[in-house]
Coordinates of C-alpha atoms (C1' of nucleotides) in Angstrom, one line a residue:
Chain X
M1 CA 83.0 46.9 4.0
A2 CA 86.0 48.8 2.7
G3 CA 89.2 47.1 3.4
S4 CA 90.9 48.5 6.5
A5 CA 93.6 50.9 5.6
A6 CA 95.8 49.1 8.1
A7 CA 95.8 46.1 5.8
I8 CA 97.8 47.9 3.2
A9 CA 101.5 47.1 3.2
G10 CA 104.3 49.7 2.5
D11 CA 105.2 53.1 3.7
I12 CA 106.1 56.4 2.3
D13 CA 109.8 57.4 2.2
R14 CA 110.0 61.1 2.4
T15 CA 113.8 61.1 1.6
S16 CA 113.6 59.1 -1.6
G17 CA 113.1 62.0 -3.9
T18 CA 110.2 60.3 -5.5
A19 CA 107.0 62.3 -5.2
I20 CA 104.9 61.0 -2.3
W21 CA 101.8 60.7 -4.4
V22 CA 103.7 58.5 -6.9
Q23 CA 104.9 56.3 -4.0
L24 CA 101.3 56.0 -2.7
R25 CA 100.0 55.3 -6.2
E26 CA 102.4 52.3 -6.5
I27 CA 101.6 51.1 -3.0
L28 CA 97.9 51.2 -3.9
R29 CA 98.5 49.5 -7.2
T30 CA 100.3 46.6 -5.5
Y31 CA 97.5 46.4 -2.9
I32 CA 94.9 46.3 -5.7
V33 CA 96.6 43.6 -7.7
E34 CA 97.5 41.4 -4.8
Q35 CA 94.6 41.8 -2.4
C36 CA 91.6 43.0 -4.3
R37 CA 89.0 41.6 -6.7
P38 CA 86.9 43.6 -9.1
G39 CA 84.4 45.6 -7.2
S40 CA 86.4 45.6 -4.0
A41 CA 86.2 48.9 -2.2
L42 CA 89.4 50.8 -1.3
P43 CA 89.7 52.4 2.1
S44 CA 88.3 55.9 2.1
E45 CA 90.5 58.8 1.2
R46 CA 90.4 60.0 4.8
D47 CA 91.4 56.6 6.1
L48 CA 94.3 56.5 3.7
A49 CA 95.4 60.0 4.6
E50 CA 95.5 59.0 8.3
R51 CA 97.1 55.6 7.6
F52 CA 100.0 57.1 5.7
G53 CA 100.2 60.4 7.5
L54 CA 99.4 62.5 4.5
A55 CA 97.0 65.3 3.5
R56 CA 93.9 64.2 1.8
M57 CA 94.7 66.2 -1.3
T58 CA 97.9 64.1 -1.6
V59 CA 96.0 60.9 -1.3
R60 CA 93.6 62.2 -3.9
Q61 CA 96.4 62.9 -6.3
A62 CA 97.5 59.2 -6.1
I63 CA 93.9 58.0 -6.6
D64 CA 93.4 60.4 -9.5
A65 CA 96.3 58.8 -11.3
L66 CA 94.8 55.3 -10.9
V67 CA 91.4 56.6 -11.9
G68 CA 93.0 58.0 -15.0
E69 CA 94.4 54.6 -15.8
E70 CA 91.0 53.1 -15.3
V71 CA 92.3 50.8 -12.6
I72 CA 89.8 52.0 -10.1
E73 CA 86.7 54.2 -10.2
R74 CA 85.1 56.6 -7.8
V75 CA 81.5 56.7 -6.8
V76 CA 80.3 59.7 -4.9
G77 CA 78.8 58.9 -1.6
L78 CA 80.0 55.3 -1.8
G79 CA 83.7 55.0 -2.2
T80 CA 86.4 54.0 -4.6
F81 CA 86.2 50.6 -6.2
V82 CA 88.5 48.3 -8.2
R83 CA 87.4 48.0 -11.8
R84 CA 87.3 45.0 -14.0
P85 CA 90.6 44.9 -15.9
K86 CA 90.0 46.1 -19.4
L87 CA 90.2 43.9 -22.4
D88 CA 93.8 43.8 -23.5
L89 CA 93.5 43.7 -27.3
Q90 CA 93.7 47.4 -27.7
V91 CA 95.9 49.1 -30.2
K92 CA 99.0 49.9 -28.4
L93 CA 102.6 50.7 -29.1
T94 CA 103.9 47.2 -28.8
S95 CA 106.4 45.4 -30.9
Y96 CA 105.3 42.6 -33.2
S97 CA 106.7 40.0 -30.9
E98 CA 104.9 41.2 -27.9
E99 CA 101.7 41.6 -29.9
M100 CA 101.7 38.1 -31.3
Q101 CA 102.6 36.5 -28.0
R102 CA 99.7 38.3 -26.4
R103 CA 97.5 36.7 -29.1
G104 CA 98.9 33.3 -28.2
M105 CA 100.8 32.8 -31.4
V106 CA 104.5 32.0 -32.0
P107 CA 106.2 35.0 -33.7
A108 CA 109.1 34.6 -36.1
A109 CA 110.7 36.8 -38.7
K110 CA 112.7 36.4 -41.9
V111 CA 115.0 39.3 -42.5
L112 CA 114.6 40.6 -46.1
S113 CA 117.1 43.5 -45.8
F114 CA 119.1 45.2 -43.1
E115 CA 121.1 48.1 -44.4
Q116 CA 121.9 51.8 -44.3
I117 CA 120.3 54.1 -46.9
G118 CA 119.9 57.8 -47.4
A119 CA 116.5 59.3 -46.7
S120 CA 114.5 59.8 -49.9
A121 CA 112.4 62.9 -50.2
F122 CA 109.4 60.9 -49.0
L123 CA 111.2 59.3 -46.0
A124 CA 112.7 62.6 -45.1
R125 CA 109.3 64.1 -44.9
E126 CA 107.8 61.2 -42.9
L127 CA 110.7 61.2 -40.4
Q128 CA 111.0 65.0 -40.3
L129 CA 114.6 64.9 -41.3
D130 CA 116.7 66.3 -44.1
E131 CA 116.9 64.5 -47.4
G132 CA 119.9 62.1 -47.5
T133 CA 120.1 61.7 -43.8
P134 CA 121.5 58.2 -43.1
L135 CA 118.8 55.7 -42.1
V136 CA 118.8 52.1 -41.0
R137 CA 116.3 50.2 -43.1
F138 CA 115.1 46.9 -41.7
R139 CA 112.7 44.9 -43.8
R140 CA 111.2 41.7 -42.6
L141 CA 108.7 39.1 -43.3
L142 CA 106.9 38.4 -40.1
L143 CA 105.4 35.1 -39.3
A144 CA 102.9 33.8 -36.8
D145 CA 102.7 30.1 -36.1
G146 CA 104.9 29.6 -39.2
E147 CA 102.5 31.3 -41.6
P148 CA 103.3 34.7 -43.2
M149 CA 101.5 37.5 -41.3
S150 CA 102.9 40.7 -42.6
V151 CA 105.7 42.5 -44.4
D152 CA 107.3 45.1 -42.3
E153 CA 109.7 47.8 -43.0
N154 CA 111.2 50.1 -40.4
F155 CA 113.3 53.2 -40.9
I156 CA 115.3 54.5 -38.0
P157 CA 117.7 57.5 -38.1
A158 CA 121.2 55.9 -38.1
H159 CA 122.6 58.3 -35.6
R160 CA 120.2 57.0 -33.0
V161 CA 121.5 53.4 -33.3
P162 CA 125.3 53.5 -33.7
G163 CA 126.8 50.1 -34.4
L164 CA 123.4 48.4 -35.0
L165 CA 124.3 47.4 -38.5
D166 CA 127.6 45.8 -37.3
G167 CA 125.8 43.0 -35.5
E168 CA 123.3 40.4 -36.5
P169 CA 119.8 41.7 -37.4
P170 CA 117.8 41.9 -34.2
T171 CA 115.1 39.4 -33.4
S172 CA 112.9 41.9 -31.7
L173 CA 113.6 45.4 -33.0
Y174 CA 111.8 47.2 -30.1
N175 CA 113.7 45.1 -27.6
V176 CA 117.1 46.0 -29.0
L177 CA 116.1 49.7 -29.3
S178 CA 115.1 49.8 -25.7
E179 CA 117.8 47.6 -24.2
Q180 CA 120.8 48.7 -26.2
Y181 CA 120.0 52.2 -27.1
G182 CA 117.6 53.3 -24.3
L183 CA 115.0 54.1 -26.9
V184 CA 111.7 53.2 -25.3
M185 CA 108.8 54.1 -27.6
E186 CA 106.5 56.4 -25.7
W187 CA 103.8 57.3 -28.1
G188 CA 102.9 57.1 -31.7
E189 CA 100.4 57.4 -34.4
D190 CA 99.1 54.7 -36.7
M191 CA 97.6 55.5 -40.1
I192 CA 95.4 52.6 -41.2
E193 CA 94.1 51.9 -44.6
A194 CA 93.1 49.0 -46.8
T195 CA 95.0 48.2 -49.9
A196 CA 95.5 45.4 -52.4
A197 CA 98.5 43.1 -52.5
S198 CA 101.1 44.0 -55.1
P199 CA 102.7 41.1 -56.9
S200 CA 105.9 41.1 -54.8
T201 CA 104.0 41.5 -51.5
A202 CA 101.6 38.9 -52.5
R203 CA 104.4 36.4 -53.1
L204 CA 106.0 37.1 -49.8
L205 CA 102.7 36.8 -47.9
N206 CA 101.6 33.8 -49.8
V207 CA 98.3 35.4 -51.0
E208 CA 96.8 36.2 -54.4
V209 CA 97.8 39.4 -56.1
G210 CA 95.1 42.0 -55.3
A211 CA 94.1 40.3 -52.0
P212 CA 93.1 42.8 -49.4
L213 CA 95.8 43.9 -46.9
L214 CA 95.7 46.2 -44.0
K215 CA 98.4 48.8 -44.4
I216 CA 99.6 50.4 -41.2
Q217 CA 102.0 53.3 -41.2
R218 CA 103.4 54.0 -37.8
H219 CA 105.3 57.0 -36.5
A220 CA 106.8 56.2 -33.1
F221 CA 108.3 58.8 -30.8
V222 CA 110.6 59.0 -27.9
A223 CA 110.0 62.3 -26.1
R224 CA 109.5 64.7 -29.0
T225 CA 111.7 63.0 -31.5
M226 CA 110.5 60.5 -34.0
V227 CA 112.6 57.4 -33.8
D228 CA 110.8 55.0 -36.0
Y229 CA 108.8 55.2 -39.2
S230 CA 107.4 51.9 -40.3
V231 CA 105.1 50.5 -43.0
S232 CA 103.5 47.2 -42.5
Y233 CA 101.2 45.2 -44.7
Y234 CA 99.1 42.7 -42.8
R235 CA 97.2 39.8 -44.3
A236 CA 93.5 40.8 -43.9
D237 CA 92.5 37.2 -43.4
R238 CA 94.8 36.9 -40.4
Y239 CA 94.8 40.2 -38.7
K240 CA 92.2 42.5 -37.2
L241 CA 92.6 45.6 -35.2
W242 CA 90.6 46.5 -32.1
V243 CA 90.2 50.2 -31.3
P244 CA 88.5 51.7 -28.3
L245 CA 86.6 54.8 -28.9
Q246 CA 85.6 57.8 -26.9
R247 CA 83.1 60.5 -27.5
P248 CA 85.1 63.7 -28.5
G249 CA 85.1 66.0 -25.6
A250 CA 84.2 63.3 -23.2
R251 CA 86.5 63.4 -20.3
R252 CA 87.1 60.3 -18.3
S253 CA 83.6 59.3 -17.9
R254 CA 82.8 57.5 -14.7
S255 CA 80.5 55.0 -16.3
H256 CA 81.9 52.3 -18.6
Chain F
M1 CA 105.9 87.2 -22.9
A2 CA 103.0 85.5 -21.4
G3 CA 99.7 87.2 -22.2
S4 CA 98.5 89.3 -19.3
A5 CA 95.9 87.7 -17.2
A6 CA 93.9 90.8 -17.5
A7 CA 93.4 90.2 -21.2
I8 CA 91.2 87.2 -20.4
A9 CA 87.5 87.8 -20.7
G10 CA 84.9 86.3 -18.4
D11 CA 84.4 85.9 -14.7
I12 CA 83.6 83.2 -12.2
D13 CA 80.0 82.9 -11.0
R14 CA 80.1 81.5 -7.6
T15 CA 76.3 81.0 -7.4
S16 CA 75.9 79.1 -10.6
G17 CA 76.3 75.7 -9.1
T18 CA 78.9 74.8 -11.8
A19 CA 82.3 74.0 -10.3
I20 CA 84.6 76.9 -10.3
W21 CA 87.4 75.0 -12.0
V22 CA 85.0 73.9 -14.8
Q23 CA 84.0 77.5 -15.3
L24 CA 87.7 78.6 -15.4
R25 CA 88.5 75.7 -17.8
E26 CA 85.9 77.0 -20.2
I27 CA 87.0 80.6 -19.9
L28 CA 90.6 79.4 -20.7
R29 CA 89.4 77.3 -23.5
T30 CA 87.6 80.2 -25.1
Y31 CA 90.6 82.4 -24.5
I32 CA 92.9 79.8 -26.1
V33 CA 90.7 79.4 -29.2
E34 CA 90.0 83.1 -29.7
Q35 CA 93.2 84.8 -28.7
C36 CA 96.0 82.3 -28.9
R37 CA 98.2 80.7 -31.5
P38 CA 100.1 77.5 -31.1
G39 CA 103.1 78.1 -28.8
S40 CA 101.5 81.1 -27.0
A41 CA 102.1 81.1 -23.3
L42 CA 99.2 81.3 -20.9
P43 CA 99.4 83.6 -18.0
S44 CA 101.1 81.9 -15.0
E45 CA 99.1 79.9 -12.6
R46 CA 99.7 82.6 -9.9
D47 CA 98.6 85.4 -12.2
L48 CA 95.4 83.5 -13.1
A49 CA 94.7 82.8 -9.4
E50 CA 95.0 86.5 -8.7
R51 CA 93.1 87.6 -11.8
F52 CA 90.1 85.4 -10.9
G53 CA 90.4 85.6 -7.1
L54 CA 91.0 81.9 -6.7
A55 CA 93.5 79.6 -5.0
R56 CA 96.3 78.4 -7.1
M57 CA 95.2 74.8 -6.6
T58 CA 91.9 75.6 -8.2
V59 CA 93.5 77.2 -11.1
R60 CA 95.7 74.1 -11.4
Q61 CA 92.7 71.9 -11.5
A62 CA 91.3 73.8 -14.5
I63 CA 94.7 73.7 -16.3
D64 CA 95.1 70.0 -15.4
A65 CA 91.9 69.3 -17.4
L66 CA 93.1 71.1 -20.5
V67 CA 96.5 69.4 -20.2
G68 CA 94.6 66.1 -20.1
E69 CA 92.8 67.1 -23.2
E70 CA 96.1 67.9 -24.8
V71 CA 95.0 71.5 -25.5
I72 CA 97.9 73.0 -23.6
E73 CA 101.1 71.7 -22.1
R74 CA 103.2 72.5 -19.1
V75 CA 106.9 73.1 -19.2
V76 CA 108.6 73.3 -15.8
G77 CA 110.3 76.6 -15.2
L78 CA 108.9 78.1 -18.3
G79 CA 105.1 78.2 -18.3
T80 CA 102.0 76.7 -19.9
F81 CA 101.7 76.7 -23.6
V82 CA 99.1 76.3 -26.3
R83 CA 99.7 73.1 -28.3
R84 CA 99.4 72.7 -32.0
P85 CA 95.9 71.4 -32.5
K86 CA 96.3 67.7 -33.1
L87 CA 95.6 66.2 -36.4
D88 CA 91.9 65.9 -36.5
L89 CA 91.4 62.6 -38.1
Q90 CA 91.5 60.6 -34.9
V91 CA 89.2 57.7 -34.4
K92 CA 86.3 59.0 -32.4
L93 CA 82.7 58.1 -31.7
T94 CA 81.3 60.6 -34.1
S95 CA 78.6 60.1 -36.6
Y96 CA 79.3 60.0 -40.3
S97 CA 78.0 63.5 -40.9
E98 CA 80.1 65.0 -38.2
E99 CA 83.1 63.0 -39.4
M100 CA 82.8 64.2 -43.0
Q101 CA 82.1 67.8 -42.1
R102 CA 85.3 67.7 -40.0
R103 CA 87.2 66.5 -43.0
G104 CA 85.7 69.4 -45.1
M105 CA 83.6 67.2 -47.3
V106 CA 79.9 67.4 -48.0
P107 CA 78.1 64.4 -46.6
A108 CA 75.0 62.8 -48.1
A109 CA 73.3 59.5 -47.8
K110 CA 71.1 57.3 -49.9
V111 CA 68.8 55.1 -47.8
L112 CA 68.9 51.5 -49.0
S113 CA 66.7 50.1 -46.4
F114 CA 64.9 51.2 -43.2
E115 CA 62.9 48.5 -41.5
Q116 CA 62.3 46.3 -38.5
I117 CA 63.8 42.8 -38.4
G118 CA 64.3 40.1 -35.8
A119 CA 67.8 39.5 -34.6
S120 CA 69.5 36.7 -36.3
A121 CA 71.8 34.4 -34.2
F122 CA 74.8 36.5 -35.3
L123 CA 73.2 39.8 -34.6
A124 CA 71.9 38.6 -31.3
R125 CA 75.4 37.7 -30.3
E126 CA 76.9 41.0 -31.5
L127 CA 74.2 43.0 -29.7
Q128 CA 74.1 40.8 -26.6
L129 CA 70.4 40.3 -27.0
D130 CA 68.2 37.2 -27.4
E131 CA 67.6 35.8 -30.9
G132 CA 64.5 37.3 -32.5
T133 CA 64.6 40.5 -30.6
P134 CA 63.2 43.3 -32.8
L135 CA 65.8 45.5 -34.3
V136 CA 65.7 48.5 -36.5
R137 CA 67.9 47.9 -39.5
F138 CA 69.1 51.0 -41.3
R139 CA 71.2 50.5 -44.4
R140 CA 72.6 53.4 -46.3
L141 CA 75.1 54.4 -49.0
L142 CA 77.1 57.2 -47.7
L143 CA 78.5 59.8 -50.0
A144 CA 81.1 62.5 -49.6
D145 CA 81.2 65.3 -52.1
G146 CA 78.7 63.3 -54.2
E147 CA 81.0 60.2 -54.6
P148 CA 80.3 57.0 -52.8
M149 CA 82.3 56.6 -49.6
S150 CA 80.9 53.7 -47.7
V151 CA 78.1 51.3 -47.3
D152 CA 76.8 51.4 -43.8
E153 CA 74.4 49.2 -41.9
N154 CA 73.2 50.0 -38.4
F155 CA 71.3 47.7 -36.0
I156 CA 69.5 49.3 -33.1
P157 CA 67.3 47.5 -30.6
A158 CA 63.8 48.5 -31.5
H159 CA 62.6 49.1 -28.0
R160 CA 65.2 51.9 -27.6
V161 CA 63.8 53.9 -30.5
P162 CA 60.0 53.6 -30.4
G163 CA 58.3 55.3 -33.3
L164 CA 61.5 55.7 -35.3
L165 CA 60.2 53.7 -38.2
D166 CA 57.0 55.7 -38.4
G167 CA 58.8 58.8 -39.7
E168 CA 61.2 59.5 -42.5
P169 CA 64.6 57.8 -42.4
P170 CA 66.8 60.2 -40.4
T171 CA 69.4 62.2 -42.2
S172 CA 71.9 61.9 -39.4
L173 CA 71.3 58.8 -37.3
Y174 CA 73.3 59.8 -34.3
N175 CA 71.6 63.2 -34.2
V176 CA 68.2 61.6 -34.1
L177 CA 69.2 59.1 -31.5
S178 CA 70.6 61.8 -29.2
E179 CA 67.9 64.5 -29.8
Q180 CA 64.8 62.4 -29.9
Y181 CA 65.7 59.5 -27.8
G182 CA 68.4 60.9 -25.5
L183 CA 70.8 58.2 -26.6
V184 CA 74.2 59.9 -26.7
M185 CA 76.8 57.4 -27.6
E186 CA 79.4 57.5 -24.9
W187 CA 82.0 54.9 -25.8
G188 CA 82.5 52.1 -28.2
E189 CA 84.8 49.7 -29.9
D190 CA 85.8 49.5 -33.5
M191 CA 87.0 46.3 -35.1
I192 CA 89.0 47.1 -38.2
E193 CA 90.0 44.9 -41.0
A194 CA 90.7 44.9 -44.7
T195 CA 88.5 43.1 -47.1
A196 CA 87.7 42.8 -50.8
A197 CA 84.6 44.3 -52.3
S198 CA 81.8 41.8 -53.0
P199 CA 80.0 42.3 -56.3
S200 CA 77.0 44.0 -54.7
T201 CA 79.1 46.2 -52.5
A202 CA 81.4 47.0 -55.4
R203 CA 78.4 48.2 -57.5
L204 CA 77.1 50.4 -54.7
L205 CA 80.5 51.9 -54.1
N206 CA 81.4 52.2 -57.8
V207 CA 84.6 50.3 -57.5
E208 CA 85.9 47.0 -59.1
V209 CA 84.9 43.7 -57.6
G210 CA 87.7 42.7 -55.2
A211 CA 88.8 46.3 -54.6
P212 CA 90.2 46.7 -51.1
L213 CA 87.8 48.1 -48.5
L214 CA 88.2 49.0 -44.9
K215 CA 85.6 47.1 -42.9
I216 CA 84.7 48.6 -39.6
Q217 CA 82.4 47.0 -37.2
R218 CA 81.4 49.2 -34.4
H219 CA 79.7 48.5 -31.0
A220 CA 78.5 51.7 -29.4
F221 CA 77.3 52.0 -25.9
V222 CA 75.2 54.3 -23.7
A223 CA 76.2 53.7 -20.1
R224 CA 76.7 49.9 -20.0
T225 CA 74.2 49.1 -22.7
M226 CA 74.9 48.5 -26.3
V227 CA 72.7 50.7 -28.4
D228 CA 74.2 50.4 -31.9
Y229 CA 76.0 47.7 -33.8
S230 CA 77.1 48.7 -37.2
V231 CA 79.1 47.4 -40.1
S232 CA 80.7 49.8 -42.6
Y233 CA 82.6 49.2 -45.7
Y234 CA 84.8 52.2 -46.7
R235 CA 86.5 52.7 -50.0
A236 CA 90.2 52.3 -49.3
D237 CA 91.1 54.9 -51.9
R238 CA 89.0 57.5 -50.1
Y239 CA 89.3 56.7 -46.4
K240 CA 92.1 56.3 -43.9
L241 CA 92.0 56.1 -40.2
W242 CA 94.3 57.9 -37.9
V243 CA 94.9 56.2 -34.5
P244 CA 96.9 57.6 -31.6
L245 CA 98.9 55.1 -29.7
Q246 CA 100.2 54.8 -26.2
R247 CA 102.7 52.6 -24.6
P248 CA 100.8 50.1 -22.4
G249 CA 101.1 51.2 -18.9
A250 CA 102.3 54.6 -20.0
R251 CA 100.6 57.3 -17.9
R252 CA 99.8 60.6 -19.5
S253 CA 103.4 61.5 -20.3
R254 CA 104.2 65.1 -19.9
S255 CA 106.2 65.3 -23.1
H256 CA 104.5 65.1 -26.5
Chain R
dT1 C1' 134.9 87.9 -24.6
dT2 C1' 133.6 84.0 -22.2
dT3 C1' 132.2 81.8 -18.1
dT4 C1' 129.8 81.5 -13.8
dA5 C1' 126.7 82.7 -10.0
dG6 C1' 122.3 84.4 -8.7
dG7 C1' 117.8 86.2 -8.8
dG8 C1' 113.3 85.8 -10.3
dC9 C1' 109.7 83.3 -11.9
dA10 C1' 107.7 79.2 -13.9
dG11 C1' 105.4 74.7 -12.6
dG12 C1' 105.5 70.5 -9.0
dT13 C1' 104.3 69.0 -4.7
dC14 C1' 102.3 69.1 -0.1
dT15 C1' 99.6 70.6 3.9
dA16 C1' 95.5 71.1 7.0
dG17 C1' 91.9 72.5 7.1
dA18 C1' 86.7 73.9 5.2
dC19 C1' 82.0 73.1 3.2
dC20 C1' 79.2 70.7 -0.4
dA21 C1' 76.1 66.9 -2.6
dC22 C1' 75.2 62.3 -2.7
dG23 C1' 73.9 57.6 -1.0
dG24 C1' 72.6 54.2 2.3
dG25 C1' 71.0 52.5 6.3
dG26 C1' 68.8 52.7 10.7
dG27 C1' 65.6 54.6 13.8
dG28 C1' 61.5 56.7 14.6
dC29 C1' 56.9 57.6 13.2
dC30 C1' 52.5 56.2 11.3
Chain O
dG1 C1' 54.9 46.0 9.6
dG2 C1' 55.9 49.5 6.5
dC3 C1' 57.4 54.0 5.2
dC4 C1' 60.1 58.1 5.5
dC5 C1' 63.6 61.1 7.1
dC6 C1' 67.8 62.2 9.1
dC7 C1' 72.6 61.0 10.2
dC8 C1' 76.8 59.9 8.8
dG9 C1' 80.4 58.6 5.7
dT10 C1' 81.9 59.1 1.0
dG11 C1' 83.9 61.6 -2.8
dG12 C1' 83.9 66.7 -4.9
dT13 C1' 85.5 71.1 -4.4
dC14 C1' 88.0 75.0 -2.6
dT15 C1' 91.3 77.8 0.2
dA16 C1' 95.8 80.0 1.5
dG17 C1' 99.5 79.1 2.4
dA18 C1' 104.5 76.4 2.2
dC19 C1' 108.8 74.8 0.0
dC20 C1' 110.9 72.3 -4.0
dT21 C1' 113.3 72.0 -8.7
dG22 C1' 114.1 73.7 -13.3
dC23 C1' 114.8 77.4 -16.5
dC24 C1' 116.3 81.8 -18.3
dC25 C1' 118.5 86.0 -18.1
dT26 C1' 121.5 89.2 -16.2
dA27 C1' 125.4 91.0 -13.9
dA28 C1' 129.7 90.1 -12.1
dA29 C1' 134.0 87.6 -12.4
dA30 C1' 137.7 85.5 -15.1

DNA sequence: TTTTAGGGCAGGTCTAGACCACGGGGGGCC
DNA sequence: GGCCCCCCGTGGTCTAGACCTGCCCTAAAA
């Protein structure tokens, strides 16, 4: 019934410095991806503990993590099972290029401006900085399959990206931030509202003045520091957001 | 520095049948709400274990839960601290009344229709039912502080709510569903887009024709069954959504 | 006065057990 | 043959320790 624990490849390295439960989590993740189908049962916690020579509590910690990621689910009295992978259209902290590629469209961008400015009172408040702090402003028209999709404006504290303005404007902003500056966005907040296209935005997006747009303001953080504030206007006829919901106070529910 | 563990009211009931860590979690939650301010330190895990006569692992399980809820955060070498309560505008599976009350506004509703219909092809697809299945259609104009906020249309499979149509239209739909029919919405999905007000919607919402609106389509589930499909049009000038983001693949990061 | 080395205490991880409630299936009873 | 109950394996919870690293503060050294 449950796959034999012996079938799982890999071993724990107690000298690596990586927590044992993290190692086991990755071993299990690989096993799940490579050898399991949705609904497959994992070996029992006790079997895993014996197979890897660990205490059951340690095994549980690894499994807890995967349950928290909704990769697997527990059923009391039955076992632990691989879940159907979740729909992947969720609002996430991805870059525009990643996002469009996931949607099967060809992303492109036209740079409208790429310069250093001083933080206005508004920007200073949004970025939690002092007024006048040097910022890199990067404004683009983003295209999908050759058609305008959105107008996008990013503001990044200049001291986080020294030398960025010396080169060409990046093709994928988040890629450059992570690869050249080690700034991997970890979490963020989106503020979503509907708005009407202003004349200038309308011309850029090739829509009527007053056409509905989705305005998304994003604050993106690395650790505790805000690294990117952006405002985007998406054409409502080309872009929808999908947001998963949870009952407030609902902890990781087993069902669903 | 850290509050003394003795200052925490409450005790563990080992005969109650409720898991000890759950009891402790609620004791701590009460303590945090009633006696702490953001940044306050909780007693150390070892102090709590001694205060309540528990093993430290058990205390950690209670604390883990609160950390998972982002009520508190751990800092290695320092302690466990109460977090600033997060902005409370997050997208959640709440009813309109709850949502508006949380925002400090007075909710009200004007019923536009309350009737049984057969599922159209479109509704059948959205609700994953057969065409013609009886549905309860409940259409309302929702107000906040007396001003129109949104036009809201809910579709619920009639067999889930027998007798609902015999009574008065409910004031709070989700309340009636949970209290009279035991249908507590557990999870859902929102599809968010921007749109322009149609003439009829514009008149209801007291805005210009073509004014930007936030269109939110919601599928809400109890267990694995969809119980409610709704379409809402929110006035863009009165309503914004706040959405938290996470890097795909990012586990619960300790920071933030 | 400044720098450095420890000590103490915080959380992080891990162990090796224990007992519980739940679920399914098989064997025994009717 | 059919029904029911009990056994056993599963995850859920809990214990009482152990040792680790990271952080701050203090006291000693430079």
